[in-house]
Amino acid sequence: MNKEKNVVDYVVPWVRESESYSDKHLDLAWQHPELLRLMSNENPLPPPESVLRAVERAARMGNLYPDTGRALRQKLGEAVGLTAENVILGNGSTDVLDFILRTFVAPGDEVIISVPTFSMYEARARVNGGVPVLVPMIPPDYRWDIEGIINAVSPKTKLIFLCSPNNPTGNMIPEADLRRVLEEGIPTVLDEAYYELETEPRSFAYLIKEYPNLIINRTFSKAFGLAGLRVGYALGSREVIEHLSRVKIPWNVSLVALAAALAAVDDKKDLERKRRLILEGRRYLVEEVNKIPGLRAFPSEGNFVLVDASGSGLTAREIVDILLEQNIFIRPMAVHHLGSGFVRITVGTPEQNQRCVEALRKLVESRQ
C-alpha cells in the first residue's frame, strides 16, 4: 500500500482544480420557508392536479424501472417537426448539459461561452476538463459578439454554448447571428430553457435539419414549473442523439418524473395560465423598477428581470442582504460575469412582485 499519497492525490487534475457549483442559496431557501423565493428562476405556481394525479399513479409502480420515455420523446419531437429519435431526456437540463460536454469535450479541449450567461456551462466545462473561452457580450444591451465568437474558434474548439432567451440578460439571439455561428460547423448548444415564456414563443428547432451541429437544450423547470422533479431534454440530429445516448446514464429520469412531464405537456391550459402570470409579472417588474431612480431594469423574455443598480449607490451584495432581512431573496450576478451592481429578480406572484418592488423603492430612497 502506498502510504505516501493522500487519496485526494488520485483525483484527476481538472477536478482538483475546479470548484463545486454553489447551490447554498437553495439550502437557505428551504431552511427558511418564509422567504420569497425570487432567486432561482423557479415558477411561483405549483404543478396542476393533472400532474399530481400522474405522479401518484406512477409512484404506485415505483418498484419498476422506467423506460426511455418514448411516449414523452415522441410528443416533444412531434411538437417541433421531429421524431422520438431526435430527442434525449435528462435528469434536468443540467444533466443534459453534462453528458453533452462528456460526449464532445476531452481534457484540454476548448468550450466557447458568451458571457454573462448561465454559470453552469463554465462550471461543468471545467469539471469535465474543458477550457472555457469566455467571449464578453456587448454592453450596454448585451448583444452577442458574433465576430468575437467566430474569432475565438481554434483547432481546440469542440463546443459552443449559447442561451436564448439568455440568462440573466433576458434577450434573444437573432436568427442571422445564430446561423453565422452554426456555419462554423462546431457543435453548438442553444439553451432554450425559457423558450415557452417568450412573448411570442419561437424555437430554432427547425434549424436542426439544416445544421446537424445544432443541439437545443430545454427544461421542464421553468414554464412547466417542475424544477423539483428534474426533467430536461435535448433536440438534435439522429446521429448526435445516438452518440449522446452512449454517454448518458441509463434510467436517468425516474418513472415519476416521466409521468409528470407527460401530463404537463398535455395540460396546455395550465401552461397558458403560467405563461400569462409570468408575462404580466415581468412587465410589471420592468415598468415599476425603472421608475426607481438609480435602477435600470432590462427587457426580458424569460421569467426573470436583470437590474443594473450601479446608479443607486448600492452594491448588488448590499441590496441582496438588505432585502433578505425582509424575507425577500434575490440574487447578485457577479457569478454570471456581471459587475458588482447587478441583481436578478425572478418573476413571482403579483403579491411577491409588489413586495419586492416596494422594498427596492424604499431601500434606494433611504440612500438618496
PDB file of C-alpha atoms in Angstrom, residues 80-278:
ATOM      1  CA  VAL A  80     -41.146  20.670 -33.496  1.00  0.00           C
ATOM      2  CA  GLY A  81     -41.496  18.501 -36.599  1.00  0.00           C
ATOM      3  CA  LEU A  82     -39.027  15.829 -35.450  1.00  0.00           C
ATOM      4  CA  THR A  83     -39.281  12.276 -34.084  1.00  0.00           C
ATOM      5  CA  ALA A  84     -38.576  10.481 -30.817  1.00  0.00           C
ATOM      6  CA  GLU A  85     -35.145   9.605 -32.201  1.00  0.00           C
ATOM      7  CA  ASN A  86     -34.321  13.329 -32.260  1.00  0.00           C
ATOM      8  CA  VAL A  87     -34.936  13.670 -28.506  1.00  0.00           C
ATOM      9  CA  ILE A  88     -32.916  12.622 -25.468  1.00  0.00           C
ATOM     10  CA  LEU A  89     -34.063  13.068 -21.875  1.00  0.00           C
ATOM     11  CA  GLY A  90     -32.111  14.089 -18.804  1.00  0.00           C
ATOM     12  CA  ASN A  91     -32.458  14.446 -15.061  1.00  0.00           C
ATOM     13  CA  GLY A  92     -32.973  18.161 -15.576  1.00  0.00           C
ATOM     14  CA  SER A  93     -31.355  20.190 -18.354  1.00  0.00           C
ATOM     15  CA  THR A  94     -28.119  20.377 -16.341  1.00  0.00           C
ATOM     16  CA  ASP A  95     -27.790  16.602 -16.661  1.00  0.00           C
ATOM     17  CA  VAL A  96     -28.192  17.014 -20.414  1.00  0.00           C
ATOM     18  CA  LEU A  97     -25.548  19.759 -20.490  1.00  0.00           C
ATOM     19  CA  ASP A  98     -23.177  17.486 -18.628  1.00  0.00           C
ATOM     20  CA  PHE A  99     -23.462  14.496 -20.934  1.00  0.00           C
ATOM     21  CA  ILE A 100     -23.206  16.784 -23.967  1.00  0.00           C
ATOM     22  CA  LEU A 101     -19.897  18.035 -22.579  1.00  0.00           C
ATOM     23  CA  ARG A 102     -18.710  14.487 -21.862  1.00  0.00           C
ATOM     24  CA  THR A 103     -19.603  13.485 -25.417  1.00  0.00           C
ATOM     25  CA  PHE A 104     -17.703  16.236 -27.209  1.00  0.00           C
ATOM     26  CA  VAL A 105     -15.038  17.591 -24.853  1.00  0.00           C
ATOM     27  CA  ALA A 106     -11.824  15.862 -23.787  1.00  0.00           C
ATOM     28  CA  PRO A 107      -9.413  17.359 -21.240  1.00  0.00           C
ATOM     29  CA  GLY A 108      -7.733  20.397 -22.778  1.00  0.00           C
ATOM     30  CA  ASP A 109     -10.431  20.996 -25.399  1.00  0.00           C
ATOM     31  CA  GLU A 110     -11.896  24.492 -25.589  1.00  0.00           C
ATOM     32  CA  VAL A 111     -15.520  25.471 -24.987  1.00  0.00           C
ATOM     33  CA  ILE A 112     -16.670  28.902 -26.190  1.00  0.00           C
ATOM     34  CA  ILE A 113     -19.167  30.649 -23.914  1.00  0.00           C
ATOM     35  CA  SER A 114     -20.726  34.096 -24.351  1.00  0.00           C
ATOM     36  CA  VAL A 115     -20.889  35.884 -21.003  1.00  0.00           C
ATOM     37  CA  PRO A 116     -22.790  36.964 -18.995  1.00  0.00           C
ATOM     38  CA  THR A 117     -24.795  33.749 -19.109  1.00  0.00           C
ATOM     39  CA  PHE A 118     -25.813  30.699 -17.070  1.00  0.00           C
ATOM     40  CA  SER A 119     -22.736  29.896 -14.980  1.00  0.00           C
ATOM     41  CA  MET A 120     -23.320  26.129 -15.181  1.00  0.00           C
ATOM     42  CA  TYR A 121     -21.806  25.995 -18.694  1.00  0.00           C
ATOM     43  CA  GLU A 122     -18.440  27.188 -17.429  1.00  0.00           C
ATOM     44  CA  ALA A 123     -18.591  25.147 -14.215  1.00  0.00           C
ATOM     45  CA  ARG A 124     -19.357  21.854 -15.943  1.00  0.00           C
ATOM     46  CA  ALA A 125     -16.864  22.527 -18.734  1.00  0.00           C
ATOM     47  CA  ARG A 126     -14.100  22.904 -16.136  1.00  0.00           C
ATOM     48  CA  VAL A 127     -15.038  19.824 -14.101  1.00  0.00           C
ATOM     49  CA  ASN A 128     -15.010  17.769 -17.324  1.00  0.00           C
ATOM     50  CA  GLY A 129     -11.518  19.004 -18.150  1.00  0.00           C
ATOM     51  CA  GLY A 130     -12.562  21.551 -20.762  1.00  0.00           C
ATOM     52  CA  VAL A 131     -11.060  25.010 -21.093  1.00  0.00           C
ATOM     53  CA  PRO A 132     -13.754  27.726 -21.127  1.00  0.00           C
ATOM     54  CA  VAL A 133     -13.103  30.519 -23.617  1.00  0.00           C
ATOM     55  CA  LEU A 134     -15.238  33.441 -22.484  1.00  0.00           C
ATOM     56  CA  VAL A 135     -16.458  35.952 -25.072  1.00  0.00           C
ATOM     57  CA  PRO A 136     -17.993  39.071 -23.465  1.00  0.00           C
ATOM     58  CA  MET A 137     -21.337  40.246 -24.809  1.00  0.00           C
ATOM     59  CA  ILE A 138     -21.559  43.845 -25.983  1.00  0.00           C
ATOM     60  CA  PRO A 139     -22.930  46.365 -23.463  1.00  0.00           C
ATOM     61  CA  PRO A 140     -24.999  48.337 -22.707  1.00  0.00           C
ATOM     62  CA  ASP A 141     -27.709  45.972 -24.026  1.00  0.00           C
ATOM     63  CA  TYR A 142     -25.538  42.850 -24.005  1.00  0.00           C
ATOM     64  CA  ARG A 143     -25.778  41.793 -27.621  1.00  0.00           C
ATOM     65  CA  TRP A 144     -23.902  38.681 -28.718  1.00  0.00           C
ATOM     66  CA  ASP A 145     -20.430  39.449 -30.070  1.00  0.00           C
ATOM     67  CA  ILE A 146     -20.667  37.174 -33.090  1.00  0.00           C
ATOM     68  CA  GLU A 147     -17.334  38.319 -34.521  1.00  0.00           C
ATOM     69  CA  GLY A 148     -15.763  37.625 -31.145  1.00  0.00           C
ATOM     70  CA  ILE A 149     -17.248  34.129 -31.038  1.00  0.00           C
ATOM     71  CA  ILE A 150     -16.071  33.296 -34.555  1.00  0.00           C
ATOM     72  CA  ASN A 151     -12.608  34.744 -33.892  1.00  0.00           C
ATOM     73  CA  ALA A 152     -12.360  32.626 -30.726  1.00  0.00           C
ATOM     74  CA  VAL A 153     -12.724  29.387 -32.707  1.00  0.00           C
ATOM     75  CA  SER A 154      -9.473  27.433 -32.782  1.00  0.00           C
ATOM     76  CA  PRO A 155      -8.421  23.866 -33.640  1.00  0.00           C
ATOM     77  CA  LYS A 156      -9.087  23.043 -29.977  1.00  0.00           C
ATOM     78  CA  THR A 157     -12.698  24.302 -30.044  1.00  0.00           C
ATOM     79  CA  LYS A 158     -15.117  21.413 -29.556  1.00  0.00           C
ATOM     80  CA  LEU A 159     -18.296  23.101 -28.318  1.00  0.00           C
ATOM     81  CA  ILE A 160     -20.068  26.480 -28.291  1.00  0.00           C
ATOM     82  CA  PHE A 161     -22.727  27.443 -25.732  1.00  0.00           C
ATOM     83  CA  LEU A 162     -25.464  29.987 -26.463  1.00  0.00           C
ATOM     84  CA  CYS A 163     -28.554  30.718 -24.368  1.00  0.00           C
ATOM     85  CA  SER A 164     -31.712  32.303 -25.803  1.00  0.00           C
ATOM     86  CA  PRO A 165     -33.514  33.873 -24.057  1.00  0.00           C
ATOM     87  CA  ASN A 166     -30.257  34.469 -22.258  1.00  0.00           C
ATOM     88  CA  ASN A 167     -29.981  34.088 -18.504  1.00  0.00           C
ATOM     89  CA  PRO A 168     -29.529  36.659 -16.959  1.00  0.00           C
ATOM     90  CA  THR A 169     -29.906  39.363 -19.634  1.00  0.00           C
ATOM     91  CA  GLY A 170     -33.276  38.140 -20.934  1.00  0.00           C
ATOM     92  CA  ASN A 171     -32.638  38.869 -24.612  1.00  0.00           C
ATOM     93  CA  MET A 172     -32.949  36.577 -27.635  1.00  0.00           C
ATOM     94  CA  ILE A 173     -30.335  35.823 -30.258  1.00  0.00           C
ATOM     95  CA  PRO A 174     -31.277  36.927 -33.800  1.00  0.00           C
ATOM     96  CA  GLU A 175     -31.542  34.089 -36.315  1.00  0.00           C
ATOM     97  CA  ALA A 176     -28.923  35.656 -38.571  1.00  0.00           C
ATOM     98  CA  ASP A 177     -26.423  35.687 -35.695  1.00  0.00           C
ATOM     99  CA  LEU A 178     -27.183  32.077 -34.803  1.00  0.00           C
ATOM    100  CA  ARG A 179     -26.731  30.999 -38.405  1.00  0.00           C
ATOM    101  CA  ARG A 180     -23.318  32.692 -38.568  1.00  0.00           C
ATOM    102  CA  VAL A 181     -22.176  30.696 -35.566  1.00  0.00           C
ATOM    103  CA  LEU A 182     -23.623  27.438 -36.915  1.00  0.00           C
ATOM    104  CA  GLU A 183     -21.853  27.960 -40.240  1.00  0.00           C
ATOM    105  CA  GLU A 184     -18.567  27.357 -38.387  1.00  0.00           C
ATOM    106  CA  GLY A 185     -19.601  23.694 -38.097  1.00  0.00           C
ATOM    107  CA  ILE A 186     -18.709  23.462 -34.396  1.00  0.00           C
ATOM    108  CA  PRO A 187     -21.207  21.557 -32.210  1.00  0.00           C
ATOM    109  CA  THR A 188     -23.345  24.358 -30.784  1.00  0.00           C
ATOM    110  CA  VAL A 189     -25.701  24.080 -27.826  1.00  0.00           C
ATOM    111  CA  LEU A 190     -28.585  26.547 -27.893  1.00  0.00           C
ATOM    112  CA  ASP A 191     -30.169  26.569 -24.453  1.00  0.00           C
ATOM    113  CA  GLU A 192     -33.889  27.301 -24.846  1.00  0.00           C
ATOM    114  CA  ALA A 193     -34.746  26.831 -21.165  1.00  0.00           C
ATOM    115  CA  TYR A 194     -37.047  29.865 -21.253  1.00  0.00           C
ATOM    116  CA  TYR A 195     -38.410  29.433 -24.773  1.00  0.00           C
ATOM    117  CA  GLU A 196     -42.034  28.827 -23.709  1.00  0.00           C
ATOM    118  CA  LEU A 197     -42.038  32.130 -21.805  1.00  0.00           C
ATOM    119  CA  GLU A 198     -41.152  34.322 -24.760  1.00  0.00           C
ATOM    120  CA  THR A 199     -43.811  36.884 -25.634  1.00  0.00           C
ATOM    121  CA  GLU A 200     -44.262  35.055 -28.929  1.00  0.00           C
ATOM    122  CA  PRO A 201     -42.503  31.696 -28.485  1.00  0.00           C
ATOM    123  CA  ARG A 202     -40.297  30.828 -31.418  1.00  0.00           C
ATOM    124  CA  SER A 203     -37.915  27.900 -31.265  1.00  0.00           C
ATOM    125  CA  PHE A 204     -34.936  27.421 -33.548  1.00  0.00           C
ATOM    126  CA  ALA A 205     -35.511  23.653 -33.583  1.00  0.00           C
ATOM    127  CA  TYR A 206     -36.371  23.797 -37.289  1.00  0.00           C
ATOM    128  CA  LEU A 207     -32.716  24.615 -37.992  1.00  0.00           C
ATOM    129  CA  ILE A 208     -31.608  21.157 -36.829  1.00  0.00           C
ATOM    130  CA  LYS A 209     -32.457  19.667 -40.240  1.00  0.00           C
ATOM    131  CA  GLU A 210     -30.236  22.279 -41.890  1.00  0.00           C
ATOM    132  CA  TYR A 211     -27.473  22.313 -39.278  1.00  0.00           C
ATOM    133  CA  PRO A 212     -26.742  18.888 -37.735  1.00  0.00           C
ATOM    134  CA  ASN A 213     -24.243  20.599 -35.419  1.00  0.00           C
ATOM    135  CA  LEU A 214     -27.121  22.362 -33.608  1.00  0.00           C
ATOM    136  CA  ILE A 215     -28.238  20.871 -30.283  1.00  0.00           C
ATOM    137  CA  ILE A 216     -31.159  22.507 -28.486  1.00  0.00           C
ATOM    138  CA  ASN A 217     -31.428  22.094 -24.735  1.00  0.00           C
ATOM    139  CA  ARG A 218     -34.701  22.571 -22.837  1.00  0.00           C
ATOM    140  CA  THR A 219     -36.186  22.068 -19.389  1.00  0.00           C
ATOM    141  CA  PHE A 220     -39.466  21.446 -17.588  1.00  0.00           C
ATOM    142  CA  SER A 221     -38.259  23.554 -14.642  1.00  0.00           C
ATOM    143  CA  LYS A 222     -39.339  26.994 -15.829  1.00  0.00           C
ATOM    144  CA  ALA A 223     -42.586  27.357 -17.797  1.00  0.00           C
ATOM    145  CA  PHE A 224     -43.953  23.987 -16.660  1.00  0.00           C
ATOM    146  CA  GLY A 225     -42.966  24.513 -13.024  1.00  0.00           C
ATOM    147  CA  LEU A 226     -41.415  21.076 -12.427  1.00  0.00           C
ATOM    148  CA  ALA A 227     -37.999  22.177 -11.113  1.00  0.00           C
ATOM    149  CA  GLY A 228     -38.122  19.792  -8.168  1.00  0.00           C
ATOM    150  CA  LEU A 229     -38.905  16.782 -10.360  1.00  0.00           C
ATOM    151  CA  ARG A 230     -35.867  17.250 -12.640  1.00  0.00           C
ATOM    152  CA  VAL A 231     -36.739  16.739 -16.292  1.00  0.00           C
ATOM    153  CA  GLY A 232     -34.820  18.206 -19.208  1.00  0.00           C
ATOM    154  CA  TYR A 233     -34.196  17.223 -22.798  1.00  0.00           C
ATOM    155  CA  ALA A 234     -32.167  17.906 -25.904  1.00  0.00           C
ATOM    156  CA  LEU A 235     -33.224  18.060 -29.539  1.00  0.00           C
ATOM    157  CA  GLY A 236     -30.727  17.189 -32.238  1.00  0.00           C
ATOM    158  CA  SER A 237     -29.966  15.178 -35.344  1.00  0.00           C
ATOM    159  CA  ARG A 238     -30.422  11.424 -35.016  1.00  0.00           C
ATOM    160  CA  GLU A 239     -26.668  10.914 -35.269  1.00  0.00           C
ATOM    161  CA  VAL A 240     -25.928  13.373 -32.462  1.00  0.00           C
ATOM    162  CA  ILE A 241     -28.675  11.980 -30.211  1.00  0.00           C
ATOM    163  CA  GLU A 242     -27.414   8.426 -30.791  1.00  0.00           C
ATOM    164  CA  HIS A 243     -23.927   9.432 -29.616  1.00  0.00           C
ATOM    165  CA  LEU A 244     -25.304  11.309 -26.608  1.00  0.00           C
ATOM    166  CA  SER A 245     -27.240   8.152 -25.711  1.00  0.00           C
ATOM    167  CA  ARG A 246     -23.961   6.262 -25.429  1.00  0.00           C
ATOM    168  CA  VAL A 247     -22.790   8.641 -22.720  1.00  0.00           C
ATOM    169  CA  LYS A 248     -25.875   9.333 -20.625  1.00  0.00           C
ATOM    170  CA  ILE A 249     -26.560   7.113 -17.645  1.00  0.00           C
ATOM    171  CA  PRO A 250     -29.416   4.628 -18.251  1.00  0.00           C
ATOM    172  CA  TRP A 251     -32.671   5.204 -16.367  1.00  0.00           C
ATOM    173  CA  ASN A 252     -31.583   8.787 -15.597  1.00  0.00           C
ATOM    174  CA  VAL A 253     -35.178  10.074 -15.478  1.00  0.00           C
ATOM    175  CA  SER A 254     -37.428   8.493 -12.859  1.00  0.00           C
ATOM    176  CA  LEU A 255     -40.803   6.931 -13.567  1.00  0.00           C
ATOM    177  CA  VAL A 256     -42.452   9.695 -11.523  1.00  0.00           C
ATOM    178  CA  ALA A 257     -40.642  12.470 -13.400  1.00  0.00           C
ATOM    179  CA  LEU A 258     -41.555  10.973 -16.785  1.00  0.00           C
ATOM    180  CA  ALA A 259     -45.221  10.776 -15.800  1.00  0.00           C
ATOM    181  CA  ALA A 260     -45.200  14.350 -14.512  1.00  0.00           C
ATOM    182  CA  ALA A 261     -43.616  15.720 -17.683  1.00  0.00           C
ATOM    183  CA  LEU A 262     -46.003  13.828 -19.961  1.00  0.00           C
ATOM    184  CA  ALA A 263     -49.006  15.137 -18.023  1.00  0.00           C
ATOM    185  CA  ALA A 264     -47.598  18.673 -18.067  1.00  0.00           C
ATOM    186  CA  VAL A 265     -47.175  18.597 -21.850  1.00  0.00           C
ATOM    187  CA  ASP A 266     -50.797  17.520 -22.234  1.00  0.00           C
ATOM    188  CA  ASP A 267     -52.154  20.182 -19.850  1.00  0.00           C
ATOM    189  CA  LYS A 268     -51.967  23.130 -22.234  1.00  0.00           C
ATOM    190  CA  LYS A 269     -54.461  25.132 -20.180  1.00  0.00           C
ATOM    191  CA  ASP A 270     -52.157  25.095 -17.164  1.00  0.00           C
ATOM    192  CA  LEU A 271     -49.145  26.085 -19.265  1.00  0.00           C
ATOM    193  CA  GLU A 272     -51.029  29.071 -20.657  1.00  0.00           C
ATOM    194  CA  ARG A 273     -52.110  30.062 -17.141  1.00  0.00           C
ATOM    195  CA  LYS A 274     -48.491  30.032 -16.015  1.00  0.00           C
ATOM    196  CA  ARG A 275     -47.396  31.927 -19.139  1.00  0.00           C
ATOM    197  CA  ARG A 276     -49.911  34.723 -18.546  1.00  0.00           C
ATOM    198  CA  LEU A 277     -48.785  35.096 -14.947  1.00  0.00           C
ATOM    199  CA  ILE A 278     -45.107  35.335 -15.934  1.00  0.00           C
TER     200      ILE A 278
END
